[in-house]
Short mmCIF file of C-alpha atoms in Angstrom, two decimals:
data_model
loop_
_atom_site.label_atom_id
_atom_site.label_comp_id
_atom_site.label_asym_id
_atom_site.label_seq_id
_atom_site.Cartn_x
_atom_site.Cartn_y
_atom_site.Cartn_z
CA UNK A 1 101.98 -134.43 -24.81
CA UNK A 2 99.35 -133.55 -27.58
CA UNK A 3 96.59 -131.16 -27.05
CA UNK A 4 93.85 -133.76 -27.72
CA UNK A 5 94.63 -135.56 -24.46
CA UNK A 6 93.98 -132.31 -22.50
CA UNK A 7 90.47 -131.87 -23.75
CA UNK A 8 87.55 -133.13 -21.64
CA UNK A 9 86.06 -136.30 -22.84
CA UNK A 10 82.29 -136.46 -24.04
CA UNK A 11 80.84 -139.74 -22.84
CA UNK A 12 77.95 -140.81 -24.71
CA UNK A 13 74.59 -141.28 -22.79
CA UNK A 14 73.99 -144.64 -21.31
CA UNK A 15 70.70 -146.51 -22.36
CA UNK A 16 69.61 -146.70 -18.52
CA UNK A 17 69.92 -142.84 -18.35
CA UNK A 18 67.81 -142.46 -21.44
CA UNK A 19 65.12 -144.59 -20.00
CA UNK A 20 65.22 -142.77 -16.64
CA UNK A 21 64.85 -139.40 -18.43
CA UNK A 22 61.95 -140.53 -20.49
CA UNK A 23 60.09 -141.86 -17.41
CA UNK A 24 60.72 -138.38 -15.68
CA UNK A 25 59.09 -136.51 -18.45
CA UNK A 26 56.16 -138.84 -18.43
CA UNK A 27 55.56 -138.59 -14.71
CA UNK A 28 55.97 -134.81 -14.81
CA UNK A 29 53.35 -134.59 -17.78
CA UNK A 30 50.96 -136.77 -15.68
CA UNK A 31 51.32 -134.77 -12.52
CA UNK A 32 50.47 -131.53 -14.56
CA UNK A 33 47.47 -133.08 -16.18
CA UNK A 34 46.27 -134.35 -12.98
CA UNK A 35 46.51 -130.74 -11.37
CA UNK A 36 44.79 -129.12 -14.22
CA UNK A 37 42.25 -131.87 -15.30
CA UNK A 38 41.74 -133.84 -12.04
CA UNK A 39 41.93 -137.61 -11.39
CA UNK A 40 39.42 -139.47 -13.64
CA UNK A 41 39.97 -142.86 -12.13
CA UNK A 42 36.68 -144.82 -11.90
CA UNK A 43 34.92 -144.00 -8.63
CA UNK A 44 33.85 -146.97 -6.54
CA UNK A 45 32.86 -148.23 -3.01
CA UNK A 46 36.05 -149.29 -1.25
CA UNK A 47 34.41 -150.72 2.01
CA UNK A 48 30.88 -151.74 3.02
CA UNK A 49 30.94 -152.31 6.96
CA UNK A 50 28.10 -154.88 6.92
CA UNK A 51 29.26 -156.79 3.82
CA UNK A 52 28.61 -160.55 4.30
CA UNK A 53 27.94 -160.08 7.94
CA UNK A 54 25.18 -161.14 10.24
CA UNK A 55 23.33 -158.09 11.75
CA UNK A 56 21.42 -157.94 15.18
CA UNK A 57 19.25 -155.57 16.97
CA UNK A 58 22.09 -153.59 18.40
CA UNK A 59 23.60 -152.76 14.96
CA UNK A 60 21.92 -149.49 14.10
CA UNK A 61 24.07 -148.08 11.25
CA UNK A 62 26.26 -149.19 8.26
CA UNK A 63 28.83 -147.10 6.32
CA UNK A 64 30.06 -147.06 2.68
CA UNK A 65 33.42 -145.58 2.06
CA UNK A 66 34.30 -144.32 -1.41
CA UNK A 67 37.70 -144.22 -3.13
CA UNK A 68 37.08 -140.52 -4.08
CA UNK A 69 35.05 -137.47 -2.71
CA UNK A 70 31.61 -137.97 -4.15
CA UNK A 71 28.74 -135.90 -5.20
CA UNK A 72 26.49 -136.79 -2.32
CA UNK A 73 23.20 -135.93 -4.18
CA UNK A 74 23.97 -138.50 -6.81
CA UNK A 75 24.77 -141.26 -4.34
CA UNK A 76 21.68 -140.59 -2.17
CA UNK A 77 19.50 -140.52 -5.29
CA UNK A 78 20.77 -144.02 -6.50
CA UNK A 79 21.32 -145.92 -3.22
CA UNK A 80 18.72 -148.78 -2.92
CA UNK A 81 18.25 -151.30 -0.05
CA UNK A 82 16.07 -154.43 -0.68
CA UNK A 83 13.97 -155.17 1.17
CA UNK A 84 13.50 -151.49 2.22
CA UNK A 85 15.10 -150.46 5.49
CA UNK A 86 13.97 -146.78 6.36
CA UNK A 87 16.80 -144.65 7.73
CA UNK A 88 18.77 -141.41 7.20
CA UNK A 89 22.07 -140.59 5.54
CA UNK A 90 24.92 -138.51 6.88
CA UNK A 91 28.46 -137.86 5.47
CA UNK A 92 31.96 -137.49 6.94
CA UNK A 93 34.29 -136.80 3.97
CA UNK A 94 34.37 -139.79 1.62
CA UNK A 95 32.32 -142.00 4.18
CA UNK A 96 28.49 -142.33 4.08
CA UNK A 97 26.73 -143.44 7.15
CA UNK A 98 23.16 -144.94 7.00
CA UNK A 99 21.37 -144.97 10.28
CA UNK A 100 18.26 -147.16 10.47
CA UNK A 101 14.94 -145.80 11.99
CA UNK A 102 14.45 -149.20 13.67
CA UNK A 103 16.23 -152.55 14.14
CA UNK A 104 16.70 -154.83 10.99
CA UNK A 105 13.91 -157.40 10.95
CA UNK A 106 15.35 -160.91 11.80
CA UNK A 107 15.28 -163.70 9.51
CA UNK A 108 16.09 -161.97 6.27
CA UNK A 109 18.79 -161.33 3.55
CA UNK A 110 19.21 -157.82 2.39
CA UNK A 111 20.91 -156.12 -0.60
CA UNK A 112 22.56 -152.64 -0.87
CA UNK A 113 22.87 -151.48 -4.45
CA UNK A 114 24.59 -148.34 -5.85
CA UNK A 115 24.48 -148.68 -9.64
CA UNK A 116 25.36 -145.02 -10.63
CA UNK A 117 26.85 -141.98 -8.89
CA UNK A 118 29.14 -139.01 -9.70
CA UNK A 119 32.32 -137.99 -7.87
CA UNK A 120 32.78 -134.45 -6.83
CA UNK A 121 34.87 -133.60 -9.80
CA UNK A 122 32.49 -134.91 -12.61
CA UNK A 123 29.90 -132.70 -14.17
CA UNK A 124 26.48 -134.14 -13.46
CA UNK A 125 25.57 -133.86 -17.14
CA UNK A 126 28.42 -136.19 -18.29
CA UNK A 127 28.48 -139.94 -18.23
CA UNK A 128 29.38 -141.08 -14.74
CA UNK A 129 32.62 -143.18 -14.35
CA UNK A 130 31.44 -145.31 -11.53
CA UNK A 131 31.90 -148.94 -10.74
CA UNK A 132 28.50 -150.39 -9.73
CA UNK A 133 28.35 -151.77 -6.15
CA UNK A 134 26.30 -154.59 -4.71
CA UNK A 135 26.56 -155.56 -1.10
CA UNK A 136 24.57 -158.29 0.77
CA UNK A 137 24.13 -158.86 4.53
CA UNK A 138 21.89 -161.06 6.70
CA UNK A 139 20.00 -160.47 9.93
CA UNK A 140 20.19 -163.09 12.65
CA UNK A 141 17.83 -165.98 12.61
CA UNK A 142 14.56 -165.65 14.40
CA UNK A 143 15.00 -168.02 17.28
CA UNK A 144 13.85 -168.78 20.89
CA UNK A 145 14.42 -171.17 23.72
CA UNK A 146 12.53 -172.59 26.51
CA UNK A 147 12.47 -175.12 29.40
CA UNK A 148 10.57 -178.18 28.40
CA UNK A 149 7.81 -179.54 30.69
CA UNK A 150 6.45 -182.44 28.77
CA UNK A 151 7.70 -185.81 27.71
CA UNK A 152 11.49 -186.27 26.86
CA UNK A 153 11.94 -182.45 27.04
CA UNK A 154 11.01 -182.17 30.56
CA UNK A 155 13.49 -180.10 32.51
CA UNK A 156 15.68 -179.70 29.40
CA UNK A 157 16.51 -176.61 27.44
CA UNK A 158 14.93 -176.66 23.94
CA UNK A 159 15.93 -174.45 21.02
CA UNK A 160 13.54 -173.34 18.17
CA UNK A 161 14.85 -171.65 14.95
CA UNK A 162 11.83 -170.18 13.26
CA UNK A 163 13.95 -169.05 10.34
CA UNK A 164 15.19 -172.69 9.68
CA UNK A 165 11.70 -174.40 9.95
CA UNK A 166 11.03 -174.30 13.74
CA UNK A 167 11.80 -177.84 14.80
CA UNK A 168 12.69 -178.25 18.40
CA UNK A 169 16.28 -179.27 19.16
CA UNK A 170 16.93 -180.32 22.71
CA UNK A 171 20.21 -178.86 24.01
CA UNK A 172 20.78 -180.29 27.37
CA UNK A 173 21.12 -183.98 28.46
CA UNK A 174 18.37 -185.82 30.45
CA UNK A 175 20.53 -186.11 33.52
CA UNK A 176 20.29 -182.38 34.04
CA UNK A 177 17.17 -180.50 35.18
CA UNK A 178 17.45 -176.84 34.13
CA UNK A 179 16.26 -174.24 36.73
CA UNK A 180 16.76 -171.00 34.81
CA UNK A 181 18.53 -169.60 31.73
CA UNK A 182 19.50 -166.51 29.88
CA UNK A 183 20.99 -166.10 26.23
CA UNK A 184 24.43 -164.79 25.44
CA UNK A 185 24.42 -161.40 23.49
CA UNK A 186 25.08 -163.16 20.13
CA UNK A 187 22.58 -166.15 20.67
CA UNK A 188 25.46 -168.70 20.14
CA UNK A 189 25.29 -169.84 23.71
CA UNK A 190 22.84 -170.01 26.58
CA UNK A 191 23.80 -169.50 30.27
CA UNK A 192 21.81 -171.63 32.61
CA UNK A 193 21.70 -173.26 36.12
CA UNK A 194 20.82 -176.92 36.40
CA UNK A 195 20.97 -179.66 39.06
CA UNK A 196 21.42 -183.44 38.51
CA UNK A 197 18.06 -184.89 37.84
CA UNK A 198 18.57 -187.90 40.13
CA UNK A 199 18.93 -185.42 43.10
CA UNK A 200 15.70 -183.72 42.49
CA UNK A 201 13.77 -186.19 44.87
CA UNK A 202 16.23 -185.70 47.65
CA UNK A 203 15.36 -181.96 48.08
CA UNK A 204 19.19 -181.15 48.43
CA UNK A 205 19.88 -179.02 45.37
CA UNK A 206 23.31 -177.89 44.41
CA UNK A 207 22.94 -176.02 41.03
CA UNK A 208 25.80 -175.62 38.74
CA UNK A 209 26.30 -172.80 36.23
CA UNK A 210 26.72 -174.05 32.63
CA UNK A 211 26.93 -172.46 29.15
CA UNK A 212 25.54 -174.67 26.18
CA UNK A 213 26.04 -174.00 22.51
CA UNK A 214 22.92 -173.35 20.27
CA UNK A 215 24.65 -174.22 16.95
CA UNK A 216 24.02 -170.54 15.53
CA UNK A 217 26.89 -168.95 13.63
CA UNK A 218 26.98 -165.21 14.35
CA UNK A 219 29.18 -163.29 12.18
CA UNK A 220 28.87 -159.57 13.56
CA UNK A 221 30.36 -156.64 11.94
CA UNK A 222 33.38 -155.10 13.55
CA UNK A 223 31.85 -151.75 14.04
CA UNK A 224 31.63 -151.86 17.84
CA UNK A 225 34.58 -153.60 19.14
CA UNK A 226 34.50 -154.55 22.72
CA UNK A 227 30.62 -154.62 22.86
CA UNK A 228 30.48 -158.36 23.10
CA UNK A 229 32.68 -161.40 22.75
CA UNK A 230 33.01 -162.49 19.21
CA UNK A 231 32.83 -166.30 19.00
CA UNK A 232 35.35 -168.53 17.19
CA UNK A 233 34.86 -168.73 13.49
CA UNK A 234 33.83 -172.30 13.70
CA UNK A 235 31.02 -172.42 16.51
CA UNK A 236 30.74 -175.48 18.81
CA UNK A 237 28.06 -177.90 17.86
CA UNK A 238 24.53 -177.55 19.36
CA UNK A 239 24.54 -179.00 22.73
CA UNK A 240 28.03 -178.62 23.62
CA UNK A 241 28.22 -178.00 27.42
CA UNK A 242 30.68 -175.97 29.24
CA UNK A 243 30.54 -175.96 33.13
CA UNK A 244 31.32 -172.51 34.44
CA UNK A 245 30.62 -172.54 38.34
CA UNK A 246 30.03 -175.56 40.36
CA UNK A 247 28.53 -175.42 44.04
CA UNK A 248 31.88 -175.84 45.77
CA UNK A 249 30.28 -175.41 49.18
CA UNK A 250 27.85 -172.82 47.95
CA UNK A 251 24.28 -172.90 46.57
CA UNK A 252 24.19 -170.98 43.28
CA UNK A 253 20.86 -169.04 43.19
CA UNK A 254 19.87 -166.19 40.94
CA UNK A 255 22.29 -164.91 38.33
CA UNK A 256 22.50 -162.33 35.52
CA UNK A 257 24.77 -161.94 32.41
CA UNK A 258 26.24 -158.66 31.36
CA UNK A 259 25.19 -157.19 28.05
CA UNK A 260 28.69 -157.81 26.56
CA UNK A 261 28.67 -161.44 27.72
CA UNK A 262 31.85 -161.04 29.73
CA UNK A 263 30.71 -161.03 33.18
CA UNK A 264 28.19 -162.99 35.39
CA UNK A 265 26.89 -161.97 38.73
CA UNK A 266 25.67 -164.87 40.97
CA UNK A 267 23.80 -164.92 44.28
CA UNK A 268 25.39 -167.61 46.23
CA UNK A 269 24.34 -169.24 49.54
CA UNK A 270 27.10 -170.64 51.83
CA UNK A 271 25.92 -174.16 52.70
CA UNK A 272 27.87 -174.13 55.91
CA UNK A 273 26.62 -170.73 57.17
CA UNK A 274 23.11 -169.73 56.01
CA UNK A 275 23.69 -166.31 57.07
CA UNK A 276 26.44 -165.91 54.43
CA UNK A 277 24.29 -164.97 51.32
CA UNK A 278 25.93 -162.61 48.92
CA UNK A 279 26.75 -161.82 45.31
CA UNK A 280 29.88 -163.03 43.46
CA UNK A 281 31.36 -161.65 40.16
CA UNK A 282 32.45 -164.22 37.66
CA UNK A 283 34.46 -162.40 34.88
CA UNK A 284 35.09 -164.15 31.67
CA UNK A 285 38.29 -166.49 31.95
CA UNK A 286 38.80 -165.37 35.58
CA UNK A 287 38.10 -167.00 38.91
CA UNK A 288 34.92 -165.94 40.69
CA UNK A 289 35.23 -163.22 43.44
CA UNK A 290 32.80 -162.15 46.09
CA UNK A 291 31.17 -158.75 45.87
CA UNK A 292 31.32 -157.05 49.27
CA UNK A 293 27.84 -155.44 49.60
CA UNK A 294 24.84 -155.52 51.93
CA UNK A 295 22.47 -158.49 51.42
CA UNK A 296 19.70 -157.79 49.05
CA UNK A 297 17.06 -159.17 46.83
CA UNK A 298 16.64 -158.97 42.87
CA UNK A 299 19.38 -157.56 40.93
CA UNK A 300 20.32 -156.41 37.33
CA UNK A 301 23.53 -155.54 35.53
CA UNK A 302 23.22 -152.20 33.89
CA UNK A 303 23.89 -151.94 30.07
CA UNK A 304 27.21 -150.06 30.86
CA UNK A 305 28.40 -153.48 32.29
CA UNK A 306 30.07 -151.65 35.09
CA UNK A 307 27.18 -151.19 37.65
CA UNK A 308 24.67 -153.42 39.22
CA UNK A 309 21.20 -152.41 40.31
CA UNK A 310 20.03 -154.29 43.36
CA UNK A 311 17.04 -154.25 45.68
CA UNK A 312 18.29 -153.43 49.26
CA UNK A 313 15.82 -152.64 52.13
CA UNK A 314 13.24 -150.21 50.94
CA UNK A 315 14.87 -149.10 47.84
CA UNK A 316 17.39 -149.89 45.04
CA UNK A 317 21.15 -149.43 45.27
CA UNK A 318 23.46 -148.78 42.44
CA UNK A 319 26.73 -150.86 43.10
CA UNK A 320 29.97 -150.65 41.03
CA UNK A 321 31.36 -153.76 39.55
CA UNK A 322 34.88 -152.59 38.96
CA UNK A 323 37.24 -155.55 39.29
CA UNK A 324 39.99 -155.26 42.07
CA UNK A 325 43.52 -154.90 41.15
CA UNK A 326 44.45 -158.18 42.81
CA UNK A 327 42.41 -161.19 41.50
CA UNK A 328 42.26 -162.52 45.09
CA UNK A 329 40.74 -159.30 46.59
CA UNK A 330 37.03 -158.83 47.40
CA UNK A 331 35.52 -156.43 45.17
CA UNK A 332 34.17 -153.39 47.05
CA UNK A 333 30.44 -153.16 46.73
CA UNK A 334 29.83 -149.70 48.29
CA UNK A 335 26.74 -148.11 46.62
CA UNK A 336 27.21 -145.39 44.31
CA UNK A 337 23.72 -144.25 44.64
CA UNK A 338 20.46 -145.29 46.45
CA UNK A 339 16.92 -144.82 45.18
CA UNK A 340 14.81 -145.08 48.26
CA UNK A 341 11.42 -144.88 46.58
CA UNK A 342 11.66 -147.74 44.15
CA UNK A 343 11.58 -151.19 45.25
CA UNK A 344 12.09 -153.19 41.99
CA UNK A 345 13.92 -152.75 38.61
CA UNK A 346 12.53 -154.50 35.66
CA UNK A 347 14.55 -153.16 32.70
CA UNK A 348 17.09 -150.44 31.71
CA UNK A 349 17.15 -148.92 28.31
CA UNK A 350 19.98 -150.05 25.98
CA UNK A 351 21.50 -146.61 26.11
CA UNK A 352 21.38 -146.57 29.87
CA UNK A 353 19.45 -143.36 30.13
CA UNK A 354 16.37 -144.66 31.68
CA UNK A 355 15.11 -147.48 33.81
CA UNK A 356 11.54 -149.12 34.39
CA UNK A 357 11.06 -149.26 38.17
CA UNK A 358 8.24 -150.02 40.59
CA UNK A 359 6.96 -147.56 43.29
CA UNK A 360 4.79 -149.49 45.84
CA UNK A 361 3.37 -146.13 47.13
CA UNK A 362 4.08 -146.79 50.79
CA UNK A 363 4.35 -143.04 51.43
CA UNK A 364 0.99 -142.20 49.93
CA UNK A 365 -1.91 -143.21 52.18
CA UNK A 366 -4.46 -142.81 49.40
CA UNK A 367 -2.62 -145.22 46.81
CA UNK A 368 -0.83 -147.55 49.51
CA UNK A 369 -2.42 -150.65 48.11
CA UNK A 370 -1.57 -149.88 44.57
CA UNK A 371 1.65 -150.15 42.42
CA UNK A 372 3.04 -147.73 39.92
CA UNK A 373 5.36 -148.24 36.99
CA UNK A 374 7.79 -145.35 36.98
CA UNK A 375 10.37 -144.16 34.28
CA UNK A 376 13.45 -143.09 36.07
CA UNK A 377 16.04 -141.22 34.15
CA UNK A 378 19.87 -140.84 34.69
CA UNK A 379 19.27 -137.20 35.27
CA UNK A 380 17.28 -137.84 38.47
CA UNK A 381 13.80 -137.30 36.93
CA UNK A 382 10.95 -139.78 37.29
CA UNK A 383 7.70 -139.99 35.43
CA UNK A 384 4.84 -142.32 36.45
CA UNK A 385 3.72 -144.32 33.40
CA UNK A 386 1.00 -146.61 34.93
CA UNK A 387 -0.80 -147.25 38.21
CA UNK A 388 -2.65 -150.49 39.03
CA UNK A 389 -4.77 -151.86 41.81
CA UNK A 390 -3.05 -155.24 41.28
CA UNK A 391 0.60 -155.80 40.50
CA UNK A 392 3.29 -154.82 38.05
CA UNK A 393 4.54 -158.23 36.90
CA UNK A 394 7.13 -157.23 34.24
CA UNK A 395 8.25 -154.18 32.09
CA UNK A 396 10.68 -154.29 29.20
CA UNK A 397 11.88 -151.53 26.83
CA UNK A 398 11.64 -152.12 23.07
CA UNK A 399 14.92 -152.09 21.09
CA UNK A 400 14.29 -148.54 19.98
CA UNK A 401 13.83 -147.40 23.72
CA UNK A 402 10.73 -145.54 22.58
CA UNK A 403 8.25 -148.13 24.08
CA UNK A 404 7.90 -149.86 27.44
CA UNK A 405 5.91 -152.92 27.35
CA UNK A 406 4.23 -153.81 30.76
CA UNK A 407 2.56 -156.88 32.07
CA UNK A 408 0.34 -155.82 35.07
CA UNK A 409 -2.89 -156.80 36.73
CA UNK A 410 -5.97 -155.17 38.13
CA UNK A 411 -8.23 -156.45 41.00
CA UNK A 412 -11.45 -157.76 39.87
CA UNK A 413 -14.63 -156.72 41.97
CA UNK A 414 -16.03 -159.26 44.41
CA UNK A 415 -15.25 -161.06 47.51
CA UNK A 416 -12.82 -163.47 46.18
CA UNK A 417 -9.33 -162.06 45.62
CA UNK A 418 -8.85 -162.31 41.86
CA UNK A 419 -6.39 -160.38 39.55
CA UNK A 420 -6.84 -159.80 35.79
CA UNK A 421 -3.54 -159.69 34.07
CA UNK A 422 -3.00 -157.66 30.92
CA UNK A 423 -0.36 -156.51 28.44
CA UNK A 424 -0.05 -152.84 27.57
CA UNK A 425 2.37 -150.64 25.42
CA UNK A 426 3.36 -147.26 26.56
CA UNK A 427 4.98 -144.85 24.24
CA UNK A 428 7.33 -142.86 26.41
CA UNK A 429 6.70 -139.55 24.52
CA UNK A 430 2.78 -139.94 24.44
CA UNK A 431 2.78 -141.68 28.10
CA UNK A 432 -0.60 -143.15 27.27
CA UNK A 433 -0.98 -146.90 28.12
CA UNK A 434 -2.37 -148.86 25.07
CA UNK A 435 -3.96 -152.26 25.97
CA UNK A 436 -2.82 -154.97 23.73
CA UNK A 437 -4.07 -158.23 25.33
CA UNK A 438 -6.27 -159.21 28.20
CA UNK A 439 -5.33 -162.55 29.89
CA UNK A 440 -7.28 -165.02 31.78
CA UNK A 441 -7.82 -164.26 35.53
CA UNK A 442 -5.27 -165.63 37.94
CA UNK A 443 -2.96 -166.60 35.01
CA UNK A 444 0.72 -166.09 35.67
CA UNK A 445 2.20 -164.83 32.32
CA UNK A 446 5.78 -164.10 31.29
CA UNK A 447 7.05 -161.74 28.70
CA UNK A 448 9.87 -161.54 26.10
CA UNK A 449 10.16 -158.83 23.38
CA UNK A 450 11.85 -159.82 20.13
CA UNK A 451 15.34 -158.07 19.65
CA UNK A 452 13.82 -156.63 16.40
CA UNK A 453 10.83 -155.35 18.30
CA UNK A 454 8.24 -157.06 16.01
CA UNK A 455 6.67 -159.61 18.33
CA UNK A 456 6.31 -160.65 21.86
CA UNK A 457 6.61 -164.15 23.33
CA UNK A 458 4.46 -165.09 26.34
CA UNK A 459 3.96 -167.99 28.54
CA UNK A 460 0.42 -168.26 30.12
CA UNK A 461 -0.24 -170.77 32.95
CA UNK A 462 -4.05 -171.21 33.09
CA UNK A 463 -6.27 -173.76 35.04
CA UNK A 464 -6.61 -176.98 33.01
CA UNK A 465 -10.17 -177.45 31.67
CA UNK A 466 -10.06 -181.01 32.68
CA UNK A 467 -8.75 -180.52 36.21
CA UNK A 468 -9.16 -176.99 37.84
CA UNK A 469 -6.54 -177.99 40.32
CA UNK A 470 -3.95 -178.37 37.58
CA UNK A 471 -2.43 -175.79 35.23
CA UNK A 472 -1.75 -175.90 31.50
CA UNK A 473 1.05 -173.91 29.96
CA UNK A 474 0.56 -172.14 26.67
CA UNK A 475 3.26 -170.38 24.60
CA UNK A 476 1.88 -167.52 22.67
CA UNK A 477 3.39 -165.40 19.90
CA UNK A 478 1.87 -161.89 19.70
CA UNK A 479 2.66 -159.57 16.70
CA UNK A 480 3.01 -155.97 17.93
CA UNK A 481 2.60 -153.94 14.77
CA UNK A 482 0.10 -154.26 11.87
CA UNK A 483 1.81 -151.77 9.49
CA UNK A 484 5.37 -150.40 8.85
CA UNK A 485 3.83 -146.98 9.75
CA UNK A 486 3.01 -148.17 13.16
CA UNK A 487 6.40 -149.40 13.80
CA UNK A 488 8.19 -146.28 12.68
CA UNK A 489 5.79 -144.10 14.84
CA UNK A 490 6.37 -146.36 17.87
CA UNK A 491 2.57 -147.03 18.25
CA UNK A 492 1.79 -150.81 18.54
CA UNK A 493 -1.65 -152.12 17.83
CA UNK A 494 -3.96 -154.87 18.93
CA UNK A 495 -3.32 -158.07 16.95
CA UNK A 496 -4.51 -161.58 17.06
CA UNK A 497 -2.11 -163.84 19.35
CA UNK A 498 -0.96 -167.20 17.86
CA UNK A 499 -0.73 -170.18 20.08
CA UNK A 500 2.64 -172.01 19.49
CA UNK A 501 2.89 -175.95 19.19
CA UNK A 502 5.27 -176.14 21.93
CA UNK A 503 4.89 -176.89 25.54
CA UNK A 504 7.37 -175.45 28.03
CA UNK A 505 7.95 -172.64 30.37
CA UNK A 506 10.04 -169.34 30.29
CA UNK A 507 10.19 -168.88 26.60
CA UNK A 508 12.77 -166.28 25.55
CA UNK A 509 13.79 -164.76 22.28
CA UNK A 510 17.48 -165.17 21.29
CA UNK A 511 19.13 -161.73 20.81
#
């Protein structure tokens, strides 16, 4: 055997091995350069939370997420919003949050621009490597609804979209007479009770609960999952009816819709047993269930969607709405709390921290024939905001929870009993009522505050000039601020009301 056969063979490198070796050297060199020189990839905005979405009054902040840690001063100096939306900036790593000082005005399109900025590793004096960003979002249309009282609109729900021209759109058919309604939280539907028009003359009313589509196309940002039901991407055409709860042996009376749109509480009277008057919970996509609680009067679902405020006896009870484990079970309605001094709840702040309630002053001999509007907090504190010799007719928080708007009345001097209604604004911090509008004596006004807080809708029923025994309904639009500074300071001002060219009752802004 020859010695050459005993020597180890030296194989030549394969082409694939050579390529792999070169790549390893390149990657190692790149890693070393990144460690010592930093990543100089172009900085950019990765995500804008409101991009191409429709924003409502409940949306208070948007975020910009960057692909790299940023020089915060350079971002804040170059960030521009058009039209201007005052707010404040905060940071959490690569994420910028912009919190608005007030709700976005409805009916507008807004542009967020960032044309230049530095990342944290780039010297400010050098040319920035930043990809210019432009994001666009819209606020919801400025819209309202009312129950028509004239001509073909009589007894029917009418929808007005001011942003799209303000032409009336009748939503419900002529064979239904609407009794009451309430908007869903995105404005895409209206919840209402109605009876068949043909039965109105018989006096036997069996209201059915319906939902009707408005035709609006909400596209909310996904920043608050679970706050409300997001509609289908293709909304139902305006006027599409959905029956929700028929009479079925009961007469459906008052109702309230939760702030997330997922539950309804209905007061129902058993037609076979008039003593059976109680509340029922109608969860979304579930069968209605009775709520076992003592009989009561007016009620209101709290913003937490878990509790109900209900007038019982000489006070207000706080009742849980937790669904039973078995869908067939009656829901326990034992009160969680009872507020004996307050006989009416008008409004609860959106954060659930305070409620506007009425004290009838029955325990105070000197003020027994007066009424007081009281701010009651979730800490058990109460502050009187207004005392009147007439009545507290309504009270509503503005979207920022800084102002309470109150409809009230004072007794006029003289032998005849007459009340002079008025609208006032009360800044909760200042606690000084600011008169905004004095209304005709003996008029019966209603109030609806816009979801962006910029205007009020009012219905005023006044004696007809041609026939004092008849009434004329007027719908009035009242701007609440004259300047942006007033709005930011939470101090409304007296403005000139505008009479709207519509005839109807119960006008309400859509959220």
